[in-house]
Coordinates of C-alpha atoms in Angstrom, one line a residue:
X161 CA 0.0 0.0 0.0
X162 CA 2.7 2.5 1.0
X163 CA 4.4 1.9 -2.4
X164 CA 1.3 3.2 -4.1
X165 CA 1.4 6.6 -2.4
X166 CA 2.1 9.3 -5.0
X167 CA 5.2 11.5 -4.7
X168 CA 5.9 14.7 -6.4
X169 CA 9.3 14.4 -8.1
X170 CA 12.1 16.1 -6.3
X171 CA 14.3 18.3 -8.7
X172 CA 17.9 17.4 -9.1
X173 CA 19.2 20.2 -7.0
X174 CA 16.3 20.1 -4.6
X175 CA 15.7 18.2 -1.4
X176 CA 12.9 16.0 -0.1
X177 CA 11.3 17.3 3.1
X178 CA 10.3 13.8 4.2
X179 CA 11.9 12.5 7.3
X180 CA 13.5 15.8 8.2
X181 CA 13.6 17.8 11.4
X182 CA 14.5 21.3 10.4
X183 CA 15.3 24.8 11.7
X184 CA 12.3 27.1 11.2
X185 CA 12.5 30.5 9.5
X186 CA 13.1 33.1 12.3
X187 CA 13.7 36.8 12.4
X188 CA 17.4 37.5 13.2
X189 CA 17.7 34.1 14.8
X190 CA 18.0 32.4 11.4
X191 CA 21.1 34.1 10.1
X192 CA 24.1 32.2 8.9
X193 CA 25.9 31.4 12.2
X194 CA 22.7 30.0 13.7
X195 CA 22.0 27.9 10.6
X196 CA 25.6 26.5 10.5
X197 CA 25.5 25.6 14.2
X198 CA 22.0 24.0 13.9
X199 CA 23.4 21.8 11.1
X200 CA 26.4 20.9 13.2
X201 CA 24.1 19.7 16.0
X202 CA 22.0 17.6 13.6
X203 CA 19.4 19.7 11.9
X204 CA 18.5 18.0 8.6
X205 CA 17.6 21.2 6.8
X206 CA 17.6 24.9 7.7
X207 CA 15.3 27.8 6.7
X208 CA 16.8 31.3 6.6
X209 CA 14.8 34.3 7.7
X210 CA 12.2 35.7 5.4
X211 CA 13.6 38.2 2.9
X212 CA 11.2 40.4 0.9
X213 CA 11.3 40.2 -2.9
X214 CA 11.9 43.9 -3.4
X215 CA 15.0 43.8 -1.2
X216 CA 16.5 41.2 -3.5
X217 CA 15.7 42.9 -6.8
X218 CA 18.7 44.9 -7.9
X219 CA 21.0 43.2 -5.4
X220 CA 24.2 41.3 -6.4
X221 CA 25.9 38.1 -5.3
X222 CA 29.6 38.4 -4.4
X223 CA 32.1 35.9 -2.9
X224 CA 33.7 36.6 0.4
X225 CA 36.9 34.5 0.1
X226 CA 38.0 35.1 3.7
X227 CA 34.8 33.6 5.1
X228 CA 34.2 31.1 2.2
X229 CA 30.7 32.6 1.8
X230 CA 28.5 34.2 -0.8
X231 CA 27.1 37.6 0.2
X232 CA 23.9 39.1 -1.3
X233 CA 24.5 42.8 -1.3
X234 CA 22.8 46.0 -2.3
X235 CA 23.3 49.7 -1.9
X236 CA 20.6 51.2 0.4
X237 CA 18.4 53.7 -1.3
X238 CA 19.5 56.6 1.0
X239 CA 23.1 56.0 0.2
X240 CA 22.4 55.8 -3.5
X241 CA 20.9 59.2 -3.2
X242 CA 23.5 60.5 -0.8
X243 CA 26.8 58.7 -1.4
X244 CA 28.6 60.8 1.2
X245 CA 26.7 58.8 3.9
X246 CA 28.8 55.7 3.1
X247 CA 31.7 55.6 5.6
X248 CA 33.2 52.3 4.2
X249 CA 31.8 50.0 1.5
X250 CA 28.4 51.4 0.5
X251 CA 26.8 48.0 0.1
X252 CA 24.7 46.4 2.7
X253 CA 24.9 42.6 3.1
X254 CA 21.3 41.4 3.2
X255 CA 22.0 37.7 3.2
X256 CA 24.9 35.4 3.7
X257 CA 25.2 31.8 2.4
X258 CA 27.9 29.2 3.0
X259 CA 27.9 27.1 -0.2
X260 CA 30.0 24.1 1.0
X261 CA 28.3 23.8 4.4
X262 CA 24.7 24.6 3.8
X263 CA 23.6 25.2 0.2
X264 CA 22.3 21.7 -0.4
X265 CA 20.3 21.9 2.8
X266 CA 19.2 25.6 2.8
X267 CA 15.7 26.7 2.0
X268 CA 15.3 30.4 1.3
X269 CA 12.1 31.9 2.5
X270 CA 10.6 34.6 0.3
X271 CA 8.2 37.4 1.3
X272 CA 6.1 38.4 -1.7
X273 CA 2.6 39.4 -2.9
X274 CA 3.4 39.3 -6.6
X275 CA 4.2 36.5 -9.1
X276 CA 6.4 38.8 -11.1
X277 CA 8.4 40.2 -8.2
X278 CA 8.7 36.8 -6.6
X279 CA 10.4 35.5 -9.7
X280 CA 12.7 38.5 -10.0
X281 CA 13.7 38.2 -6.3
X282 CA 14.2 34.4 -6.3
X283 CA 16.5 34.6 -9.3
X284 CA 19.1 36.2 -7.2
X285 CA 19.4 33.4 -4.7
X286 CA 18.2 30.3 -6.6
X287 CA 21.7 29.2 -7.7
X288 CA 22.8 29.0 -4.1
X289 CA 20.0 27.2 -2.4
X290 CA 18.0 23.9 -2.4
X291 CA 14.6 25.5 -2.4
X292 CA 12.5 28.6 -2.3
X293 CA 9.7 28.7 0.3
X294 CA 6.9 31.3 0.1
X295 CA 5.9 32.8 3.5
X296 CA 2.1 32.8 3.7
X297 CA 1.9 32.5 7.5
X298 CA 3.4 35.6 9.1
X299 CA 0.8 37.6 10.9
X300 CA 2.9 40.7 11.6
X301 CA 1.4 44.0 10.3
X302 CA 4.4 45.1 8.3
X303 CA 4.1 41.9 6.2
X304 CA 0.3 41.6 6.0
X305 CA -0.1 45.3 5.2
X306 CA 1.8 44.7 2.0
X307 CA -0.4 41.7 1.1
X308 CA 2.4 39.3 2.1
X309 CA 2.6 36.7 4.8
X310 CA -0.7 35.6 6.3
X311 CA -2.6 38.1 4.1
X312 CA -2.1 35.6 1.3
X313 CA -4.4 33.2 3.2
X314 CA -7.2 35.5 2.2
X315 CA -6.2 35.6 -1.4
X316 CA -5.6 32.0 -2.3
X317 CA -5.8 32.6 -6.1
X318 CA -3.0 35.1 -5.8
X319 CA -1.0 32.7 -3.6
X320 CA -1.4 29.9 -6.1
X321 CA -0.4 32.1 -9.0
X322 CA 2.8 33.0 -7.1
X323 CA 3.6 29.4 -6.5
X324 CA 3.0 28.4 -10.1
X325 CA 5.2 31.2 -11.4
X326 CA 8.0 30.1 -9.1
X327 CA 7.6 26.5 -10.0
X328 CA 7.7 27.3 -13.7
X329 CA 10.3 30.0 -13.9
X330 CA 12.6 29.2 -10.9
X331 CA 12.0 25.6 -9.9
X332 CA 12.3 24.2 -13.4
X333 CA 15.1 26.5 -14.5
X334 CA 17.4 25.9 -11.5
X335 CA 16.1 22.4 -10.7
X336 CA 15.2 23.2 -7.1
X337 CA 12.0 22.7 -5.1
X338 CA 9.3 25.3 -4.4
X339 CA 7.3 25.1 -1.2
X340 CA 4.9 27.2 1.0
X341 CA 4.4 27.8 4.7
X342 CA 0.8 28.5 5.9
X343 CA -1.3 28.7 9.0
X344 CA -4.6 27.1 9.9
X345 CA -7.8 28.7 8.7
X346 CA -10.9 29.1 10.9
X347 CA -12.5 25.7 10.0
X348 CA -11.1 22.4 9.0
X349 CA -13.1 22.6 5.7
X350 CA -11.5 25.9 4.8
X351 CA -8.0 24.7 5.6
X352 CA -8.5 21.5 3.6
X353 CA -9.8 23.4 0.6
X354 CA -6.7 25.7 0.7
X355 CA -4.2 22.9 1.1
X356 CA -5.8 21.1 -1.9
X357 CA -5.4 24.2 -4.1
X358 CA -1.8 24.7 -3.0
X359 CA -0.9 21.1 -3.7
X360 CA -2.0 21.4 -7.3
X361 CA 0.5 24.2 -8.1
X362 CA 3.6 21.9 -8.5
X363 CA 5.1 22.5 -5.1
X364 CA 7.2 19.8 -3.4
X365 CA 6.5 20.7 0.2
X366 CA 4.0 22.4 2.5
X367 CA 4.5 23.5 6.1
X368 CA 1.5 24.0 8.4
X369 CA 2.0 26.2 11.4
X370 CA -0.5 24.9 13.9
X371 CA -1.9 28.3 14.8
X372 CA -4.4 30.6 13.2
X373 CA -3.5 34.0 11.8
X374 CA -4.9 35.6 14.9
X375 CA -2.8 33.5 17.3
X376 CA 0.6 34.4 18.7
X377 CA 3.4 32.1 19.6
X378 CA 2.6 32.3 23.3
X379 CA -0.7 30.6 22.7
X380 CA -0.6 26.8 22.6
X381 CA -0.5 25.2 19.1
X382 CA -3.7 23.6 17.8
X383 CA -3.1 20.1 16.3
X384 CA -6.7 19.1 15.7
X385 CA -6.4 19.6 11.9
X386 CA -2.9 18.3 11.6
X387 CA -3.6 14.7 10.4
X388 CA -6.1 16.0 7.9
X389 CA -3.5 18.4 6.4
X390 CA -1.0 15.5 6.3
X391 CA -3.4 13.2 4.6
X392 CA -4.4 15.9 2.1
X393 CA -0.8 16.6 1.2
X394 CA 0.0 12.9 1.0
X395 CA -2.9 12.2 -1.5
X396 CA -1.2 14.6 -4.0
X397 CA 2.4 13.5 -3.3
X398 CA 3.4 16.7 -1.5
X399 CA 5.6 16.4 1.6
X400 CA 4.1 17.9 4.8
X401 CA 6.0 19.5 7.7
X402 CA 4.5 20.7 10.9
X403 CA 5.4 23.7 13.0
X404 CA 4.4 24.9 16.5
X405 CA 5.5 24.0 20.0
X406 CA 8.1 21.5 19.0
X407 CA 10.8 21.2 21.6
X408 CA 13.4 18.7 20.5
X409 CA 14.3 16.1 17.9
X410 CA 12.7 13.4 20.0
X411 CA 9.6 15.4 20.5
X412 CA 9.4 16.2 16.8
X413 CA 9.8 12.5 15.9
X414 CA 7.0 11.6 18.3
X415 CA 4.7 14.2 16.7
X416 CA 5.6 12.9 13.2
X417 CA 4.5 9.4 14.3
X418 CA 1.4 10.6 16.1
X419 CA 0.0 12.8 13.3
X420 CA 1.3 11.2 10.2
X421 CA 3.2 14.3 9.0
X422 CA 6.5 13.9 7.1
X423 CA 8.7 16.1 9.3
X424 CA 8.8 19.0 11.7
X425 CA 10.2 22.4 12.3
X426 CA 11.7 23.7 15.5
X427 CA 11.5 27.4 16.2
X428 CA 11.5 28.9 19.7
X429 CA 13.3 26.0 21.3
X430 CA 16.1 26.3 18.8
X431 CA 16.3 30.0 19.3
X432 CA 17.1 29.4 22.9
X433 CA 19.4 26.4 22.3
X434 CA 20.6 25.4 18.8
X435 CA 21.6 22.0 20.0
X436 CA 18.0 20.7 20.4
X437 CA 18.5 18.9 17.1
X438 CA 21.1 16.5 18.6
X439 CA 19.8 13.1 19.4
X440 CA 19.7 12.0 23.0
X441 CA 22.1 9.1 22.4
X442 CA 24.6 11.5 20.9
X443 CA 24.5 13.8 24.0
X444 CA 21.2 15.6 23.6
X445 CA 20.9 19.3 24.2
X446 CA 24.2 20.9 25.2
X447 CA 24.9 23.5 27.9
X448 CA 24.5 27.1 27.1
X449 CA 28.2 27.6 27.6
X450 CA 29.0 25.1 24.8
X451 CA 26.4 26.5 22.5
X452 CA 27.5 30.1 23.0
X453 CA 31.1 29.2 22.3
X454 CA 30.1 27.3 19.2
X455 CA 28.0 30.3 18.1
X456 CA 30.8 32.8 18.6
X457 CA 33.2 30.6 16.6
X458 CA 30.7 30.5 13.7
X459 CA 29.8 34.2 13.9
X460 CA 33.5 35.3 13.8
X461 CA 34.4 32.9 11.0
X462 CA 31.6 34.1 8.7
X463 CA 31.9 37.8 9.6
X464 CA 28.4 38.1 10.9
X465 CA 27.0 41.5 11.6
X466 CA 27.8 42.5 15.1
X467 CA 24.3 43.6 16.1
X468 CA 22.9 40.3 15.1
X469 CA 25.5 38.4 17.0
X470 CA 24.8 40.3 20.1
X471 CA 21.1 39.7 19.8
X472 CA 21.6 36.0 19.4
X473 CA 23.8 35.8 22.5
X474 CA 21.0 37.4 24.4
X475 CA 18.7 34.6 23.3
X476 CA 21.2 31.8 24.0
X477 CA 22.4 32.9 27.4
X478 CA 20.3 32.7 30.6
X479 CA 19.2 36.2 31.8
X480 CA 21.3 36.2 35.0
X481 CA 24.4 35.2 33.1
X482 CA 23.9 38.0 30.6
X483 CA 23.8 40.5 33.4
X484 CA 26.8 38.9 35.2
X485 CA 28.9 39.0 32.0
X486 CA 27.7 42.6 31.1
X487 CA 27.1 41.7 27.5
X488 CA 24.7 44.6 27.0
X489 CA 27.6 47.0 27.4
X490 CA 29.9 45.1 24.9
X491 CA 30.7 47.1 21.8
X492 CA 32.7 44.7 19.7
X493 CA 33.7 41.0 19.2
X494 CA 36.9 41.4 21.2
X495 CA 35.0 42.8 24.2
X496 CA 32.5 39.9 24.1
X497 CA 35.3 37.3 24.0
X498 CA 36.9 39.0 27.0
X499 CA 33.7 39.0 28.9
X500 CA 33.0 35.3 28.1
X501 CA 36.5 34.2 28.7
X502 CA 37.1 33.1 25.1
X503 CA 40.7 34.2 25.1
X504 CA 41.6 31.7 22.3
X505 CA 39.2 33.6 19.9
X506 CA 40.6 37.0 20.7
X507 CA 43.0 37.2 17.7
X508 CA 40.3 36.4 15.2
X509 CA 37.8 38.6 17.0
X510 CA 40.2 41.6 16.9
X511 CA 40.8 41.1 13.2
X512 CA 37.1 41.0 12.5
X513 CA 36.6 44.1 14.6
X514 CA 39.1 45.9 12.5
X515 CA 37.4 44.9 9.3
X516 CA 34.0 45.9 10.6
X517 CA 35.2 49.2 12.0
X518 CA 34.2 48.3 15.6
X519 CA 37.5 49.1 17.3
X520 CA 36.6 52.8 17.3
X521 CA 33.7 52.2 19.6
X522 CA 34.8 52.6 23.2
X523 CA 33.0 50.1 25.5
X524 CA 31.5 51.1 28.8
X525 CA 34.0 49.0 30.6
X526 CA 36.7 50.8 28.8
X527 CA 35.0 54.1 29.6
X528 CA 34.8 53.3 33.3
X529 CA 38.4 52.3 33.3
X530 CA 39.3 55.6 31.7
X531 CA 37.1 57.5 34.1
X532 CA 38.8 55.8 37.1
X533 CA 42.2 56.7 35.6
X534 CA 41.1 60.3 35.1
X535 CA 39.8 60.5 38.7
X536 CA 43.1 59.4 40.1
X537 CA 44.9 61.9 37.8
X538 CA 42.6 64.7 38.8
X539 CA 43.1 63.9 42.5
X540 CA 46.8 64.0 42.1
X541 CA 46.8 67.1 40.0
X542 CA 44.5 69.0 42.4
X543 CA 47.1 68.6 45.1
X544 CA 49.7 70.2 42.8
X545 CA 47.5 73.0 41.4
X546 CA 44.0 74.3 42.3
X547 CA 43.2 74.8 38.5
X548 CA 44.4 71.4 37.3
X549 CA 41.2 69.6 38.3
X550 CA 39.0 71.8 36.1
X551 CA 41.3 71.3 33.1
X552 CA 41.2 67.5 33.6
X553 CA 37.4 67.5 33.8
X554 CA 37.2 69.4 30.5
X555 CA 39.5 66.8 28.9
X556 CA 37.2 64.0 30.1
X557 CA 34.1 65.7 28.8
X558 CA 35.8 66.3 25.4
X559 CA 36.7 62.6 25.3
X560 CA 33.1 61.6 26.0
X561 CA 31.7 63.6 23.1
X562 CA 30.2 61.1 20.6
X563 CA 32.1 60.9 17.3
X564 CA 30.6 61.0 13.8
X565 CA 32.1 57.5 13.1
X566 CA 30.1 56.0 15.9
X567 CA 26.9 57.6 14.7
X568 CA 27.5 56.4 11.1
X569 CA 28.2 52.8 12.3
X570 CA 24.9 52.8 14.1
X571 CA 23.1 54.0 10.9
X572 CA 24.8 51.3 8.9
X573 CA 23.6 48.6 11.3
X574 CA 20.1 50.1 11.2
X575 CA 20.0 50.2 7.4
X576 CA 20.9 46.6 7.1
X577 CA 17.8 45.7 9.2
X578 CA 15.5 48.0 7.2
X579 CA 16.7 46.8 3.7
X580 CA 15.9 43.1 4.3
X581 CA 13.1 42.8 6.9
X582 CA 12.6 39.2 8.0
X583 CA 10.0 37.6 10.1
X584 CA 9.5 34.7 12.4
X585 CA 6.5 32.7 11.2

């Protein structure tokens, strides 16, 4: 009987979602260092964070030989109009890919509301990934207000036309799979009707997030419709993944068995500990210390954007430890390594800080040390001259004046977030 179950053919450069436990697409938490570490700990596939089609159109792919990566870059519109705002290289890196370590297992999630724009955007990354996944599940306003994400659940004909265009013009051309990620609709009948339509577009996979558009991740996932969705996909040969409140590989495998789906995504649990993909017999979930060290090694090696690295460390480290280590005050990779006791990474961290222009930022710990030194100097000087103390105070105030370089670095970081918004779905 099982041999008679239909299966949509998997393209030569694509990947079958069946039997896979994967990293879900997540805002900021799905950048390259996270994906590489998840794969190292046993994730079968990784989804990158959603990237909007318009952010990709007009971008370019360039190799970063130092990091062995491919970087998708573009010049932000404000710098195109005002080139003088660019302090270093004018391009913003909106996506990083490691061809040898992840391309055959990387699914690129696309935010779109247009078949034409979807194809134009997907062309940029298609040569470097195993599949393109359309985000039709994000409930965040910035996505739905543009007709993307969960808004597509209300326009099924448009969603189907997007998928067909991608299958024909991207999937067939680059021989990769096209898939879609959706949420539950209000009734089982509505969900089934939508899944049936989607499975007729030529997609190789469908992920069902077991929450409705109105629900948030703090609300318990609903699995009442899950077996129906799995059966509907199976009838047409489309692989079905589930998402929502999956805590570990063992938990995922249990849900696969219970509900008859083909695989599962792990999101929030992986955001807190990327080792949740490791099997129990292989050691299971690692300590936060081990995961943080592994993350820092990956982040430095691939030259990850500093703001993203700092954000991820805040997710991976217990709250009390963050405060104890003072990471919120850290201003560069060298400072983080010093606070975490990763002395063996300091040389590489310093080199990366130089390339990213981070050494010009004085950390709070450095500022405090300078202030203490100034206080000692002022005390000594005041004994020698009643006017020396005032002069020392002026020097300290001058030193504390923010520099234009610091402001520009902040703007550059901010632009990188604005250019390629990504969402956790």
